[in-house]
Amino acid sequence: MSTFYITTPIYYTNAEPHAGHAYTTIAADVLARYHRLKGDEVFFLTGVDEHGENIQKVADLKEISPQAYCDQVAPTFTTLWKRLNISYDIFLRTTSELHKTGVTRFLNALYETGDIYKGKYEGYYCRPCERFFTEKEQGVDKTCPIHKLRLEWVEEDNYFFALSKFQDQLIKHIHENPEFIQPAARSNEILSVLETGLEDVSISRASVSWGIPLPFDPDHISYVWIEALSNYITALGFAGNEDRFQTFWPADIHLMAKDIVRFHAIIWPAMLMAVDLPLPKHVVAHGWLTKDGEALSKTRGIFIDMDADIETYGLDAFRYYLLREFSFGNDGDYRPNRLQARYNADLANDLGNLLNRTLGLVSKNFDGIPEPTTPDSLDNEVIQMAKETISKVDSLMTQSAFDMVLEAIWEFVRRVNRYIHQTQVWTLAKSEDTRSRMGTILYNSMEALRVIAVLISPFMPDTAARIRRQIGLDDSTAVRGLDSIGTWGGLQSGRTIGKPEPIFPRLDIKKRKARDKTSDVQEPQAEEVQLISIDEFQNLDLRVATITEAEKVPKADKLLRLIVDLGGEKRQVVAGISQHYAPDELIGKQVVVVVNLQPVKIRGIESQGMVLAAAGDETLVLATLDEHVTPGTTVR
Ligand code: ME8
């Protein structure tokens, strides 16, 4: 049996997990599940990185011990993984005995090679990164290229690993294994770092106390990165459970975002080379998940409200969106309105309707799964496409091209929908002659759904199970694996089908809107952000107007009646701004007015336009102009 060992980074416990961590972990979960489908023996590692200065600092602020602090944060990760249906095999904590004993053994092995030496480190250090930056790596004015903070000059007695010694060997390895670092752009980046020359790295910190002491000099604590990287072997029981280590090492994939590729593609392989252990087969880096184009940041309040979106769309839709929407190696901007669009178009419409329609017609016209008795060339096209889709998915999965995998599956979903249309299957119940043709088409559609359920199962495990139940299959492994869809015709005619029910029901948009209103962060509301063309935008006639009169509308606590001057013309506008502006302060202000709206009567007063304002839950600020302009000037 083949084995497949996949890892995520072990995440820092200096804060609770966010959507970025979820993104990597869901992707790793998809790969783990896919390899289980293939019948591989899978080991899926995730965990937390609990040592180091940063974590010690947070614990100090909270006035608790670092261990007590980590004991509080680590479960927030496992809780999230449960919520996201992550099928990990081990959740490694670096404070565990398993890890500590493994690190000790690994560091001893490294020491014995003679590639570790004691020396003085002088260099520019970024505390949040917990690493030194060489001159070449620094940003402008000696700043950290990631945090943009000024780097600190630090001098310390440290132990060093002779990284530079492995430079040529690393270059050779990358050239000989072009798939070692994926995608290719990252591989080139690493090669150019290697070609400009490597410096030795310090592997200990004398000034930090929260960590694992070096076994050969316990006054020094191992540098958090050196210790963390070895988690990939300590989790396999490097110091004890030889069997698991022998079975799964080397890892098939180390998965991460592009921020930490250098550690995984340079330092980690060099350490492994030093102790003569095989290198991981692939280091795969994905892009950043951003919100409104900005990096996720708790302190700046830039976050993705996963809970809310999962509640609205369901977990499987959330998982689908993350992997369908973005090309894995590139950055991707998370947009709830795109999630909604995907939900409606791909899930409810394409897949949901295919299932509903097929099962509806089967249950109305047949007693159980019909028999395929009248094969023709159109059927063969669908059968052929199923085969091609299965092999396409397999080859794209090896490139972690999740968006393309899902697109390939959906091309098939859409093809089957078209098959139903082309054959007008719903019209074939009329006569006995055409009923057998109807049975054949519906049988093939159900077979297609069986194939689809297997192919989508790594991405959407619950949806796959629901489809299986509805088409009359049980939940045994025999119907879940890739093997089970190798041959067309696996469904048994005559079998009773399950109860048809919508797998992606219509969304309760009202609930979502109510939620958005109470949420701190205002997300664009999906149905209001349908894109419009430039022509549509140009239909709006926006003009600069000067307010010449303003007064409260009697018995209406929010309304003001304004007279605005548009150059050659004066207009009366009723605006709901009374709680934010006193009439007097408005006189002379220049505002932007929509002048081609149909007039409406508000409290019996005709409003002949609309004044634009920025409106939040508590705030309302009129859109004004930077400088005075002639009234009536067009705004575009
Ligand atoms: O670096 N988009 O931990 P970390 C996509 N402990 N992925 C993101 C992301 C975002 N906006 N933000 C975080 C560490 N990630 C070390 C790792 S491994 C031996 C030690 C994900 O908590 C992504 O996988 O800072 C990234 O590489 C990782 O979280 C960094 O996690």
XYZ file of C-alpha atoms and ligand atoms in Angstrom:
667
model
C 0.000 0.000 0.000
C 1.302 3.467 -0.825
C 1.639 5.943 1.971
C 0.969 9.652 1.991
C 2.272 11.972 4.675
C 1.026 15.553 4.610
C 1.750 18.376 7.032
C 0.542 21.902 7.699
C 2.774 24.381 9.509
C 2.434 24.185 13.249
C 0.751 27.480 14.050
C 1.867 29.893 16.734
C -0.260 29.996 19.840
C 0.340 33.717 20.345
C -3.233 34.233 19.135
C -6.298 32.232 18.227
C -6.543 30.764 14.730
C -7.985 32.779 11.853
C -9.138 32.125 8.300
C -5.560 32.053 6.957
C -4.789 29.067 9.161
C -8.096 27.543 8.129
C -7.191 27.928 4.449
C -3.976 25.906 4.698
C -5.558 23.304 6.927
C -8.612 22.798 4.701
C -6.324 22.401 1.672
C -4.251 19.820 3.532
C -7.453 18.068 4.570
C -8.565 17.857 0.940
C -5.288 16.230 -0.062
C -5.387 13.823 2.888
C -8.949 12.823 2.068
C -8.147 12.429 -1.616
C -5.282 10.073 -0.871
C -7.498 8.063 1.446
C -9.897 7.740 -1.518
C -7.023 6.375 -3.543
C -6.495 3.743 -0.892
C -3.224 5.209 0.412
C -2.257 4.906 4.028
C -2.412 8.550 5.081
C -0.851 10.413 7.961
C -2.000 14.002 8.296
C -0.148 16.208 10.780
C -1.153 19.590 12.087
C -0.426 21.242 15.396
C 0.799 24.260 17.283
C 4.125 25.977 17.827
C 4.117 26.946 21.472
C 7.626 28.063 22.360
C 9.610 31.241 21.832
C 9.842 34.818 22.928
C 6.567 36.025 21.440
C 4.478 33.490 23.268
C 6.325 34.143 26.480
C 5.568 37.843 26.062
C 1.834 37.333 25.599
C 1.741 35.055 28.630
C 3.644 37.673 30.671
C 1.102 40.291 29.684
C -1.667 38.015 30.865
C 0.289 37.315 34.036
C 0.109 33.556 33.640
C 2.772 30.970 32.888
C 3.519 30.322 29.204
C 2.370 26.739 29.667
C -0.960 27.805 31.186
C -1.386 30.302 28.369
C -0.699 27.677 25.678
C -3.092 25.296 27.418
C -5.788 27.908 26.872
C -5.010 28.643 23.232
C -4.212 25.180 21.837
C -7.834 23.970 22.215
C -9.094 26.917 20.147
C -7.293 25.289 17.215
C -8.712 21.816 17.778
C -12.185 23.297 18.204
C -11.877 25.088 14.885
C -10.556 21.980 13.149
C -13.564 20.074 14.387
C -15.893 22.763 13.108
C -14.141 22.692 9.719
C -14.286 18.878 9.555
C -10.506 18.464 9.422
C -9.516 14.813 9.387
C -6.054 15.133 10.941
C -4.313 12.096 12.381
C -2.250 13.949 14.929
C -2.414 17.375 16.516
C 1.107 18.021 17.701
C 1.854 20.388 20.515
C 5.488 21.397 20.818
C 5.113 21.320 24.606
C 4.352 17.580 24.429
C 6.829 14.946 25.574
C 6.626 13.342 22.136
C 8.025 16.496 20.574
C 10.531 17.344 23.290
C 12.163 13.915 23.246
C 12.224 13.936 19.444
C 13.858 17.378 19.318
C 16.472 16.321 21.856
C 17.374 13.298 19.787
C 17.461 15.301 16.564
C 19.660 18.060 18.022
C 22.058 15.487 19.435
C 22.286 13.843 16.026
C 22.954 17.214 14.433
C 25.634 18.010 17.038
C 27.375 14.705 16.378
C 27.792 15.561 12.691
C 30.130 18.413 13.616
C 27.936 20.883 11.713
C 27.127 22.819 14.872
C 29.580 25.275 16.382
C 29.551 27.999 19.002
C 30.035 31.602 17.979
C 28.951 35.162 18.491
C 25.968 36.427 16.618
C 25.721 40.035 15.702
C 22.915 41.047 13.494
C 19.629 42.793 12.876
C 16.754 41.036 14.572
C 12.966 41.289 14.267
C 11.307 40.338 17.536
C 7.819 39.521 16.132
C 9.447 37.263 13.482
C 11.924 35.902 16.008
C 14.615 35.906 13.386
C 17.644 37.781 12.124
C 17.575 39.475 8.744
C 20.706 39.671 6.658
C 21.429 42.905 4.862
C 20.102 41.466 1.629
C 16.843 40.469 3.257
C 16.144 43.748 5.060
C 13.621 46.321 3.958
C 14.514 50.005 3.535
C 16.222 51.683 6.473
C 16.923 48.426 8.275
C 13.308 47.453 8.668
C 11.684 44.040 8.779
C 10.288 43.322 5.289
C 7.236 41.672 6.885
C 6.386 43.830 9.894
C 7.958 47.056 8.551
C 9.314 47.641 12.058
C 12.844 48.849 12.687
C 15.174 45.914 13.223
C 17.130 45.702 16.470
C 20.877 45.226 16.594
C 21.471 42.120 18.709
C 24.691 40.515 19.888
C 24.562 37.085 21.470
C 26.617 33.978 22.099
C 24.838 31.414 20.012
C 25.256 27.992 18.563
C 25.331 27.926 14.780
C 24.398 25.426 12.150
C 26.766 25.382 9.169
C 24.018 26.093 6.662
C 26.366 27.593 4.062
C 28.047 24.229 3.677
C 24.871 22.835 2.074
C 24.352 25.521 -0.507
C 25.578 23.571 -3.532
C 23.864 20.386 -2.439
C 20.568 22.268 -2.118
C 20.910 23.872 -5.539
C 21.643 20.478 -7.048
C 18.654 18.928 -5.324
C 16.292 21.608 -6.633
C 17.650 21.284 -10.174
C 17.322 17.520 -10.092
C 13.848 17.643 -8.548
C 12.023 20.472 -10.291
C 8.825 19.571 -8.439
C 10.477 19.810 -5.023
C 9.237 23.367 -4.433
C 5.843 24.265 -5.876
C 4.705 26.406 -7.566
C 7.624 27.048 -9.931
C 7.740 30.756 -9.079
C 8.627 29.887 -5.473
C 11.240 27.430 -6.651
C 12.920 30.139 -8.710
C 12.796 32.490 -5.759
C 14.544 29.953 -3.533
C 17.124 29.224 -6.209
C 18.002 32.874 -6.486
C 18.392 33.101 -2.690
C 20.691 30.081 -2.797
C 22.697 31.462 -5.671
C 23.392 34.748 -3.901
C 24.947 32.769 -1.060
C 23.893 31.401 2.329
C 25.035 32.433 5.762
C 25.170 30.037 8.707
C 22.156 30.258 11.026
C 22.056 30.503 14.771
C 20.107 27.691 16.352
C 19.945 28.839 19.956
C 18.928 31.805 22.015
C 20.635 32.666 25.285
C 18.137 35.395 26.167
C 14.974 33.305 25.849
C 13.817 30.914 28.539
C 10.575 29.483 27.124
C 11.708 26.619 24.923
C 13.620 23.365 24.774
C 17.201 23.467 26.117
C 19.990 22.339 23.800
C 20.883 18.837 25.002
C 24.611 19.559 24.646
C 24.451 22.934 26.439
C 21.309 23.368 28.539
C 22.101 27.046 29.235
C 20.979 27.710 25.695
C 17.402 27.314 24.489
C 16.894 25.969 20.994
C 15.816 28.612 18.523
C 12.075 28.266 18.053
C 12.299 27.762 14.267
C 14.881 24.984 14.482
C 12.789 23.237 17.097
C 9.554 23.816 15.183
C 10.807 22.443 11.874
C 11.755 19.180 13.502
C 8.079 18.673 14.423
C 7.665 16.975 11.059
C 9.725 14.047 12.312
C 9.012 14.232 16.034
C 5.294 13.778 15.276
C 6.158 10.461 13.668
C 7.827 9.360 16.881
C 11.373 10.040 15.709
C 12.650 9.266 19.192
C 10.469 6.271 19.946
C 7.921 4.939 17.505
C 10.348 3.806 14.807
C 7.615 2.032 12.865
C 5.607 5.131 12.184
C 8.736 7.058 11.314
C 9.918 4.351 8.927
C 6.468 4.110 7.345
C 5.866 7.780 6.669
C 9.164 9.632 6.396
C 9.955 11.389 4.050
C 6.862 13.566 3.979
C 5.052 13.759 0.662
C 3.956 17.358 1.131
C 4.831 20.170 3.520
C 2.056 22.685 2.905
C 2.213 26.354 3.927
C 1.823 29.950 2.727
C 4.644 31.659 0.899
C 5.851 33.476 4.053
C 7.738 30.503 5.430
C 8.978 28.695 2.338
C 12.603 29.637 2.972
C 12.623 27.831 6.295
C 11.128 24.743 4.683
C 13.052 24.746 1.432
C 16.485 25.782 2.693
C 17.071 25.374 6.441
C 14.992 22.246 7.011
C 16.368 20.271 4.037
C 19.928 21.280 4.957
C 19.460 19.988 8.513
C 18.095 16.743 7.121
C 21.034 16.482 4.723
C 23.392 16.980 7.660
C 21.975 14.034 9.602
C 21.565 11.980 6.446
C 17.790 11.760 6.457
C 15.769 11.846 3.235
C 14.250 15.196 2.251
C 10.506 15.857 2.038
C 9.256 15.171 -1.480
C 7.408 18.454 -1.976
C 7.275 21.847 -0.333
C 4.063 23.469 -1.559
C 3.319 27.130 -0.925
C 0.037 28.898 -1.441
C -0.705 32.608 -1.589
C -2.150 34.964 1.006
C -5.789 35.067 1.811
C -6.696 38.733 2.143
C -9.775 40.746 3.039
C -10.480 43.750 0.826
C -6.946 43.385 -0.484
C -5.359 43.660 2.946
C -3.492 41.086 5.024
C -5.589 39.559 7.792
C -4.743 41.254 11.037
C -6.409 40.956 14.372
C -4.959 44.199 15.677
C -6.187 46.137 12.646
C -9.576 44.389 12.715
C -9.130 42.817 9.280
C -10.635 39.401 9.609
C -12.921 36.960 7.903
C -16.038 36.088 9.839
C -15.891 32.359 9.200
C -18.570 31.501 11.738
C -21.110 33.779 10.142
C -20.416 32.578 6.608
C -20.460 28.931 7.621
C -23.750 29.518 9.392
C -25.246 31.147 6.309
C -23.884 28.931 3.563
C -22.903 25.741 5.361
C -19.434 24.350 5.949
C -19.132 22.524 2.646
C -19.962 25.643 0.650
C -17.328 27.555 2.619
C -14.714 24.864 1.945
C -15.757 24.776 -1.719
C -15.489 28.532 -2.105
C -12.009 28.751 -0.579
C -10.575 26.172 -2.928
C -12.613 26.981 -6.040
C -12.270 30.723 -6.080
C -8.512 31.211 -5.910
C -5.629 29.788 -7.808
C -3.730 28.098 -4.976
C -0.311 29.635 -5.514
C -1.662 33.188 -5.807
C -3.111 35.581 -3.280
C -6.873 35.562 -3.028
C -9.264 38.168 -1.725
C -12.086 36.735 0.339
C -15.487 38.156 -0.597
C -18.724 36.980 0.939
C -20.641 38.110 -2.152
C -18.505 35.766 -4.287
C -19.208 32.974 -1.828
C -22.887 33.678 -2.276
C -22.554 33.777 -6.054
C -20.742 30.409 -6.041
C -23.344 28.992 -3.695
C -26.165 30.004 -5.984
C -24.573 29.206 -9.332
C -22.323 26.192 -8.781
C -23.853 24.506 -5.780
C -27.587 25.205 -5.684
C -28.093 25.620 -9.405
C -25.665 23.251 -11.134
C -25.198 20.439 -8.644
C -28.324 20.788 -6.493
C -30.631 20.948 -9.487
C -28.989 17.977 -11.162
C -29.637 15.848 -8.111
C -33.157 17.158 -7.551
C -34.281 16.808 -11.099
C -32.853 13.347 -11.548
C -34.247 11.965 -8.336
C -37.579 13.712 -8.834
C -38.020 12.060 -12.230
C -36.872 8.668 -10.966
C -39.210 8.635 -8.004
C -42.139 9.871 -10.088
C -41.722 7.412 -12.925
C -39.895 4.327 -11.658
C -39.881 1.919 -8.834
C -36.306 2.357 -7.659
C -33.243 2.846 -9.866
C -34.216 2.285 -13.520
C -32.431 -0.088 -15.867
C -30.179 1.196 -18.671
C -31.498 -0.691 -21.684
C -31.126 1.648 -24.667
C -27.509 2.848 -24.910
C -26.733 5.440 -27.585
C -23.898 7.743 -28.579
C -25.036 10.607 -26.370
C -24.879 8.303 -23.353
C -21.399 7.260 -24.382
C -20.264 10.859 -24.491
C -21.295 11.282 -20.871
C -19.675 7.992 -19.859
C -16.474 8.946 -21.664
C -16.430 12.346 -20.019
C -16.786 10.741 -16.589
C -13.655 8.697 -17.248
C -11.748 11.699 -18.518
C -12.829 13.767 -15.527
C -11.577 11.143 -13.089
C -8.130 11.093 -14.661
C -8.001 14.884 -15.045
C -8.830 15.284 -11.367
C -6.070 12.859 -10.463
C -3.424 14.674 -12.420
C -4.514 18.141 -11.219
C -4.556 16.930 -7.613
C -0.860 16.092 -7.840
C -0.277 19.757 -8.675
C -2.537 20.949 -5.822
C -4.491 22.836 -8.503
C -7.722 22.742 -6.506
C -9.512 25.412 -8.489
C -8.895 23.484 -11.692
C -9.914 20.189 -10.094
C -13.239 21.695 -9.098
C -13.680 23.322 -12.471
C -13.109 19.945 -14.155
C -15.729 18.323 -11.922
C -18.170 21.140 -12.591
C -17.664 20.903 -16.335
C -18.900 17.361 -15.937
C -21.822 18.437 -13.724
C -22.846 20.958 -16.372
C -22.433 18.369 -19.130
C -24.841 16.031 -17.362
C -27.336 18.852 -16.906
C -27.063 19.484 -20.630
C -27.580 15.779 -21.335
C -30.856 15.966 -19.440
C -31.836 18.997 -21.485
C -30.724 17.637 -24.836
C -32.695 14.445 -24.323
C -35.735 16.272 -22.862
C -35.932 13.321 -20.534
C -39.028 14.639 -18.703
C -41.075 14.279 -21.899
C -40.265 10.607 -22.310
C -42.696 9.260 -19.711
C -45.613 9.691 -22.093
C -45.419 6.383 -23.890
C -44.230 2.884 -23.063
C -41.902 3.071 -26.110
C -39.941 6.014 -24.768
C -39.995 4.964 -21.107
C -37.042 2.633 -21.511
C -35.049 5.490 -23.028
C -36.064 7.645 -20.088
C -34.874 4.909 -17.710
C -31.506 4.729 -19.461
C -30.919 8.482 -19.297
C -31.929 8.653 -15.657
C -29.741 5.671 -14.822
C -26.771 7.406 -16.437
C -27.540 10.628 -14.621
C -27.567 8.761 -11.322
C -24.299 7.051 -12.213
C -22.842 10.472 -13.000
C -23.991 11.653 -9.564
C -22.314 8.628 -8.001
C -19.042 9.589 -9.714
C -19.483 13.240 -8.752
C -20.127 12.319 -5.114
C -16.798 10.493 -4.922
C -14.865 13.245 -6.683
C -16.228 16.073 -4.540
C -15.933 14.147 -1.280
C -12.464 15.450 -0.309
C -13.763 19.004 -0.658
C -17.290 18.529 0.591
C -17.450 15.335 2.661
C -20.958 15.898 4.072
C -22.481 16.822 0.740
C -20.972 13.713 -0.829
C -22.499 11.551 1.892
C -25.896 13.180 1.408
C -25.809 12.609 -2.344
C -24.837 8.988 -1.756
C -27.735 8.449 0.610
C -30.181 10.030 -1.814
C -29.075 7.873 -4.721
C -29.561 4.805 -2.558
C -25.988 3.979 -1.520
C -24.844 3.177 1.983
C -21.825 4.712 3.658
C -19.438 1.778 3.365
C -15.881 2.364 2.194
C -16.630 0.205 -0.829
C -18.728 3.004 -2.349
C -16.503 5.831 -1.273
C -13.155 5.069 -2.853
C -11.823 5.997 -6.280
C -11.871 2.289 -7.108
C -15.635 2.276 -6.871
C -15.970 4.698 -9.804
C -13.407 3.050 -12.059
C -16.161 1.216 -13.928
C -19.432 2.689 -15.171
C -22.521 0.836 -14.039
C -21.905 0.405 -10.331
C -25.461 1.343 -9.332
C -27.769 -1.609 -9.007
C -30.996 -1.225 -10.989
C -34.123 -1.830 -8.952
C -32.604 -0.537 -5.716
C -34.716 1.887 -3.740
C -33.487 5.452 -3.770
C -33.286 7.669 -0.678
C -35.537 10.572 0.100
C -34.827 13.471 -2.284
C -34.111 16.677 -0.407
C -32.300 19.854 -1.490
C -28.604 19.704 -0.649
C -28.132 23.441 -1.084
C -31.425 25.027 -0.088
C -32.366 28.596 -0.844
C -30.542 30.981 1.438
C -32.203 32.811 4.222
C -30.980 36.204 3.078
C -33.043 38.046 5.668
C -31.120 36.272 8.416
C -27.853 37.232 6.788
C -28.873 40.848 6.387
C -29.907 41.056 10.011
C -26.529 39.647 10.940
C -24.660 42.095 8.754
C -26.487 44.962 10.413
C -25.320 43.925 13.846
C -21.814 43.028 12.750
C -18.947 45.447 13.453
C -17.494 44.932 10.034
C -19.815 45.835 7.231
C -19.498 43.402 4.391
C -20.984 44.249 1.054
C -24.377 42.668 0.813
C -24.334 40.172 -1.918
C -27.452 41.042 -3.789
C -26.548 44.723 -3.734
C -23.127 44.272 -5.241
C -24.129 42.703 -8.515
C -21.696 44.269 -10.949
C -23.044 46.970 -13.226
C -21.679 48.139 -16.545
C -20.150 51.554 -17.131
C -23.221 52.398 -19.190
C -25.473 51.607 -16.270
C -23.355 53.785 -14.006
C -23.467 56.604 -16.526
C -27.237 56.534 -16.354
C -26.905 58.300 -13.036
C -26.873 62.069 -13.319
C -24.816 63.297 -10.377
C -24.344 67.061 -9.897
C -22.729 69.434 -7.478
C -25.289 71.525 -5.639
C -25.054 74.272 -3.038
C -27.547 74.119 -0.176
C -29.311 77.450 0.058
C -32.123 76.642 2.495
C -32.667 73.980 5.145
C -35.439 73.388 7.649
C -36.836 70.557 9.750
C -39.850 68.704 8.374
C -42.597 69.045 10.994
C -43.372 65.851 12.986
C -40.521 63.924 11.348
C -37.479 63.596 13.568
C -35.107 62.467 10.820
C -36.064 64.641 7.880
C -34.852 67.988 6.612
C -36.278 69.907 3.658
C -33.463 71.379 1.597
C -33.378 73.779 -1.314
C -30.326 73.173 -3.443
C -28.888 75.374 -6.156
C -27.793 73.462 -9.288
C -26.581 76.479 -11.201
C -29.433 77.359 -13.508
C -31.999 75.507 -11.403
C -33.168 75.149 -7.801
C -34.546 71.903 -6.438
C -36.327 70.781 -3.304
C -34.879 67.654 -1.693
C -36.051 65.821 1.419
C -33.134 64.161 3.205
C -33.004 61.892 6.268
C -30.116 63.733 7.891
C -31.733 65.708 10.663
C -30.167 63.668 13.473
C -26.697 64.426 12.134
C -26.921 68.004 10.843
C -28.560 71.145 12.186
C -30.255 73.165 9.393
C -28.014 76.207 9.960
C -24.741 74.385 9.513
C -25.844 73.199 6.072
C -26.302 76.550 4.407
C -23.592 77.127 1.796
C -22.361 73.510 1.892
C -21.700 71.909 -1.435
C -23.071 68.395 -1.809
C -23.556 65.778 -4.495
C -27.130 65.264 -5.685
C -28.642 62.555 -7.889
C -30.746 64.729 -10.172
C -32.386 62.211 -12.473
C -34.380 60.264 -9.867
C -38.122 60.127 -10.237
C -39.623 62.633 -7.792
C -41.241 61.051 -4.718
C -43.443 62.453 -1.997
C -42.079 62.135 1.521
C -44.444 63.269 4.290
C -46.410 65.121 1.657
C -43.376 67.067 0.385
C -42.042 66.394 -3.087
C -38.372 65.369 -3.123
C -36.741 66.106 -6.467
C -33.424 64.373 -5.986
C -31.200 62.663 -3.481
C -28.231 63.967 -1.514
C -25.330 61.507 -1.197
C -23.849 60.657 2.172
C -21.640 58.018 3.784
C -23.999 56.113 6.057
C -22.913 53.631 8.719
C -24.933 52.245 11.604
C -24.264 55.226 13.839
C -22.767 57.710 11.452
C -23.942 59.782 8.544
C -21.621 62.207 6.788
C -22.568 64.148 3.676
C -20.379 63.620 0.617
C -18.861 67.038 0.044
C -16.160 68.375 -2.240
C -12.529 69.075 -1.689
C -12.805 72.538 -3.220
C -15.591 74.871 -4.221
C -16.888 74.220 -7.753
C -19.569 75.814 -9.897
C -22.999 74.481 -8.900
C -24.387 72.103 -11.526
C -20.975 70.577 -12.376
C -21.285 66.900 -13.256
C -19.806 64.317 -10.867
C -18.590 61.167 -12.563
O 4.758 30.684 10.832
N -3.358 33.500 4.160
O 3.154 30.087 12.368
P 1.961 31.064 11.986
C -3.015 32.229 3.976
N 4.874 28.686 13.724
N -2.391 31.482 4.931
C -2.142 32.048 6.099
C -2.482 33.394 6.353
C -3.129 34.124 5.319
N -3.524 35.390 5.453
N -2.104 33.673 7.603
C -1.539 32.545 8.120
C 4.384 30.044 11.818
N -1.568 31.556 7.212
C 5.317 29.031 12.436
C 5.365 27.833 11.521
S 6.204 25.393 10.880
C 7.491 24.471 11.295
C 6.312 26.758 11.969
C -1.109 30.177 7.420
O 0.932 30.898 13.046
C -0.092 29.768 6.377
O -0.048 28.382 6.328
O 2.474 32.420 11.708
C 1.194 30.312 6.981
O 2.343 29.733 6.400
C 0.998 29.934 8.414
O -0.406 30.116 8.652
C 1.825 30.744 9.393
O 1.380 30.409 10.674
